[in-house]
mmCIF file of C-alpha atoms and ligand atoms in Angstrom:
data_model
loop_
_atom_site.group_PDB
_atom_site.id
_atom_site.type_symbol
_atom_site.label_atom_id
_atom_site.label_comp_id
_atom_site.label_asym_id
_atom_site.label_seq_id
_atom_site.Cartn_x
_atom_site.Cartn_y
_atom_site.Cartn_z
ATOM 1 C CA UNK A 1 82.171 -19.698 -32.383
ATOM 2 C CA UNK A 2 83.615 -16.423 -30.469
ATOM 3 C CA UNK A 3 81.331 -14.222 -27.964
ATOM 4 C CA UNK A 4 80.969 -12.276 -30.942
ATOM 5 C CA UNK A 5 79.482 -14.988 -33.342
ATOM 6 C CA UNK A 6 77.301 -16.182 -30.785
ATOM 7 C CA UNK A 7 76.071 -13.011 -29.528
ATOM 8 C CA UNK A 8 74.978 -12.520 -33.525
ATOM 9 C CA UNK A 9 73.593 -16.073 -33.858
ATOM 10 C CA UNK A 10 71.669 -15.163 -30.960
ATOM 11 C CA UNK A 11 70.458 -12.305 -32.460
ATOM 12 C CA UNK A 12 69.469 -13.560 -35.522
ATOM 13 C CA UNK A 13 67.213 -16.200 -33.893
ATOM 14 C CA UNK A 14 65.713 -13.975 -31.612
ATOM 15 C CA UNK A 15 64.183 -12.058 -34.371
ATOM 16 C CA UNK A 16 63.154 -15.063 -35.842
ATOM 17 C CA UNK A 17 61.477 -16.060 -33.882
ATOM 18 C CA UNK A 18 59.731 -12.486 -33.023
ATOM 19 C CA UNK A 19 59.362 -12.313 -36.934
ATOM 20 C CA UNK A 20 57.173 -15.372 -36.586
ATOM 21 C CA UNK A 21 54.752 -14.062 -33.410
ATOM 22 C CA UNK A 22 54.333 -11.411 -35.447
ATOM 23 C CA UNK A 23 53.144 -13.853 -38.781
ATOM 24 C CA UNK A 24 51.320 -15.347 -36.781
ATOM 25 C CA UNK A 25 49.116 -12.692 -34.617
ATOM 26 C CA UNK A 26 49.094 -10.782 -38.146
ATOM 27 C CA UNK A 27 47.501 -14.017 -39.491
ATOM 28 C CA UNK A 28 44.677 -14.065 -36.727
ATOM 29 C CA UNK A 29 44.015 -10.771 -36.675
ATOM 30 C CA UNK A 30 44.021 -10.773 -40.785
ATOM 31 C CA UNK A 31 40.822 -13.747 -40.056
ATOM 32 C CA UNK A 32 38.863 -12.387 -37.751
ATOM 33 C CA UNK A 33 38.923 -8.786 -39.761
ATOM 34 C CA UNK A 34 37.430 -10.872 -43.220
ATOM 35 C CA UNK A 35 35.067 -12.650 -40.745
ATOM 36 C CA UNK A 36 33.678 -9.121 -39.095
ATOM 37 C CA UNK A 37 33.599 -7.169 -42.878
ATOM 38 C CA UNK A 38 31.372 -10.366 -43.696
ATOM 39 C CA UNK A 39 27.663 -7.339 -44.183
ATOM 40 C CA UNK A 40 25.079 -8.845 -45.106
ATOM 41 C CA UNK A 41 24.302 -12.116 -47.320
ATOM 42 C CA UNK A 42 20.694 -14.395 -48.393
ATOM 43 C CA UNK A 43 20.980 -17.376 -47.686
ATOM 44 C CA UNK A 44 17.977 -20.539 -48.874
ATOM 45 C CA UNK A 45 15.647 -20.329 -45.879
ATOM 46 C CA UNK A 46 13.823 -24.002 -45.027
ATOM 47 C CA UNK A 47 11.391 -23.392 -42.125
ATOM 48 C CA UNK A 48 11.300 -27.218 -42.083
ATOM 49 C CA UNK A 49 14.393 -27.667 -41.009
ATOM 50 C CA UNK A 50 15.042 -26.976 -37.343
ATOM 51 C CA UNK A 51 18.875 -26.212 -37.631
ATOM 52 C CA UNK A 52 20.934 -25.776 -40.786
ATOM 53 C CA UNK A 53 24.853 -24.785 -40.711
ATOM 54 C CA UNK A 54 26.189 -22.551 -43.664
ATOM 55 C CA UNK A 55 29.620 -21.433 -43.419
ATOM 56 C CA UNK A 56 30.076 -19.117 -40.505
ATOM 57 C CA UNK A 57 25.983 -19.069 -39.970
ATOM 58 C CA UNK A 58 23.975 -21.630 -38.220
ATOM 59 C CA UNK A 59 19.883 -21.109 -39.040
ATOM 60 C CA UNK A 60 17.783 -22.101 -35.403
ATOM 61 C CA UNK A 61 14.008 -22.267 -36.112
ATOM 62 C CA UNK A 62 12.359 -23.343 -32.350
ATOM 63 C CA UNK A 63 8.733 -22.938 -32.494
ATOM 64 C CA UNK A 64 7.582 -19.425 -34.654
ATOM 65 C CA UNK A 65 11.033 -18.355 -33.555
ATOM 66 C CA UNK A 66 14.004 -18.355 -36.122
ATOM 67 C CA UNK A 67 17.784 -17.445 -34.998
ATOM 68 C CA UNK A 68 20.643 -16.765 -36.817
ATOM 69 C CA UNK A 69 23.843 -17.606 -34.549
ATOM 70 C CA UNK A 70 28.069 -17.029 -35.442
ATOM 71 C CA UNK A 71 28.988 -20.476 -36.271
ATOM 72 C CA UNK A 72 32.352 -19.952 -34.386
ATOM 73 C CA UNK A 73 33.062 -21.178 -31.530
ATOM 74 C CA UNK A 74 33.990 -18.380 -28.760
ATOM 75 C CA UNK A 75 37.127 -20.792 -27.256
ATOM 76 C CA UNK A 76 39.451 -20.439 -30.013
ATOM 77 C CA UNK A 77 37.421 -19.743 -33.332
ATOM 78 C CA UNK A 78 36.563 -23.051 -34.817
ATOM 79 C CA UNK A 79 33.457 -23.217 -36.897
ATOM 80 C CA UNK A 80 30.882 -25.365 -35.254
ATOM 81 C CA UNK A 81 29.338 -27.738 -38.373
ATOM 82 C CA UNK A 82 27.262 -30.401 -35.980
ATOM 83 C CA UNK A 83 24.387 -30.859 -33.023
ATOM 84 C CA UNK A 84 24.197 -33.808 -30.970
ATOM 85 C CA UNK A 85 20.543 -33.186 -29.203
ATOM 86 C CA UNK A 86 19.468 -30.658 -29.402
ATOM 87 C CA UNK A 87 23.280 -28.701 -28.515
ATOM 88 C CA UNK A 88 25.831 -27.630 -30.886
ATOM 89 C CA UNK A 89 29.509 -29.028 -31.044
ATOM 90 C CA UNK A 90 32.614 -27.239 -31.553
ATOM 91 C CA UNK A 91 34.691 -30.057 -32.913
ATOM 92 C CA UNK A 92 37.916 -28.378 -31.984
ATOM 93 C CA UNK A 93 37.688 -28.917 -27.901
ATOM 94 C CA UNK A 94 33.834 -29.732 -27.240
ATOM 95 C CA UNK A 95 32.104 -27.259 -25.864
ATOM 96 C CA UNK A 96 28.724 -26.494 -26.285
ATOM 97 C CA UNK A 97 25.896 -24.199 -26.791
ATOM 98 C CA UNK A 98 22.148 -24.428 -26.199
ATOM 99 C CA UNK A 99 19.877 -23.500 -29.527
ATOM 100 C CA UNK A 100 20.125 -20.121 -28.218
ATOM 101 C CA UNK A 101 23.803 -20.115 -28.359
ATOM 102 C CA UNK A 102 24.383 -19.939 -24.603
ATOM 103 C CA UNK A 103 27.176 -21.933 -23.580
ATOM 104 C CA UNK A 104 26.333 -25.156 -21.677
ATOM 105 C CA UNK A 105 30.137 -26.983 -21.467
ATOM 106 C CA UNK A 106 33.056 -25.204 -21.853
ATOM 107 C CA UNK A 107 36.321 -24.512 -22.235
ATOM 108 C CA UNK A 108 34.201 -21.809 -23.706
ATOM 109 C CA UNK A 109 32.759 -18.922 -21.875
ATOM 110 C CA UNK A 110 31.124 -16.898 -23.727
ATOM 111 C CA UNK A 111 28.557 -17.357 -25.968
ATOM 112 C CA UNK A 112 27.441 -17.704 -29.396
ATOM 113 C CA UNK A 113 26.782 -14.100 -31.163
ATOM 114 C CA UNK A 114 23.698 -13.610 -32.587
ATOM 115 C CA UNK A 115 23.034 -12.030 -35.853
ATOM 116 C CA UNK A 116 20.864 -10.048 -37.175
ATOM 117 C CA UNK A 117 18.610 -11.551 -39.878
ATOM 118 C CA UNK A 118 15.221 -11.232 -41.696
ATOM 119 C CA UNK A 119 13.358 -13.523 -43.544
ATOM 120 C CA UNK A 120 12.819 -12.511 -47.429
ATOM 121 C CA UNK A 121 11.162 -13.133 -50.762
ATOM 122 C CA UNK A 122 7.900 -14.586 -48.919
ATOM 123 C CA UNK A 123 10.039 -17.519 -46.819
ATOM 124 C CA UNK A 124 12.261 -18.869 -49.283
ATOM 125 C CA UNK A 125 15.969 -16.629 -48.393
ATOM 126 C CA UNK A 126 16.885 -15.486 -45.229
ATOM 127 C CA UNK A 127 18.802 -12.225 -45.065
ATOM 128 C CA UNK A 128 21.493 -12.044 -42.734
ATOM 129 C CA UNK A 129 22.582 -8.808 -41.637
ATOM 130 C CA UNK A 130 26.195 -8.864 -40.390
HETATM 131 S S1 LIG B 201 37.174 -23.879 -30.176
HETATM 132 FE FE1 LIG B 201 35.620 -24.415 -29.584
HETATM 133 S S2 LIG B 201 35.792 -25.748 -27.979
HETATM 134 FE FE2 LIG B 201 38.168 -24.721 -28.485
#
């Protein structure tokens, strides 16, 4: 392979690597838009259940106070779908949050987003706004 062919080969490989990173960046950005693009959603509400997990949301009932948290971990966005001893635990890298969404253990360092919500239909449903 001559110098010119080697240079062409490196240009093609370099272009491929750049295209790959643009593709990944685009995917991550579109996923973010999809998550934040969800505006209002009605979910069933059970005031007797302390913690309910629904796709992008976690509904937490504590002493007459209901809080809806985003289920997306603030570290790299994995969906939190379990609790252990009153802590919300991320399955990916083990970040833990309390039931108000505050970080208890990293690697995440930002709290979970609190999502505005309203209990509707005489307590049967919860309207999630955002
Ligand atoms: S994505 Fe949750 S700890 Fe990394």
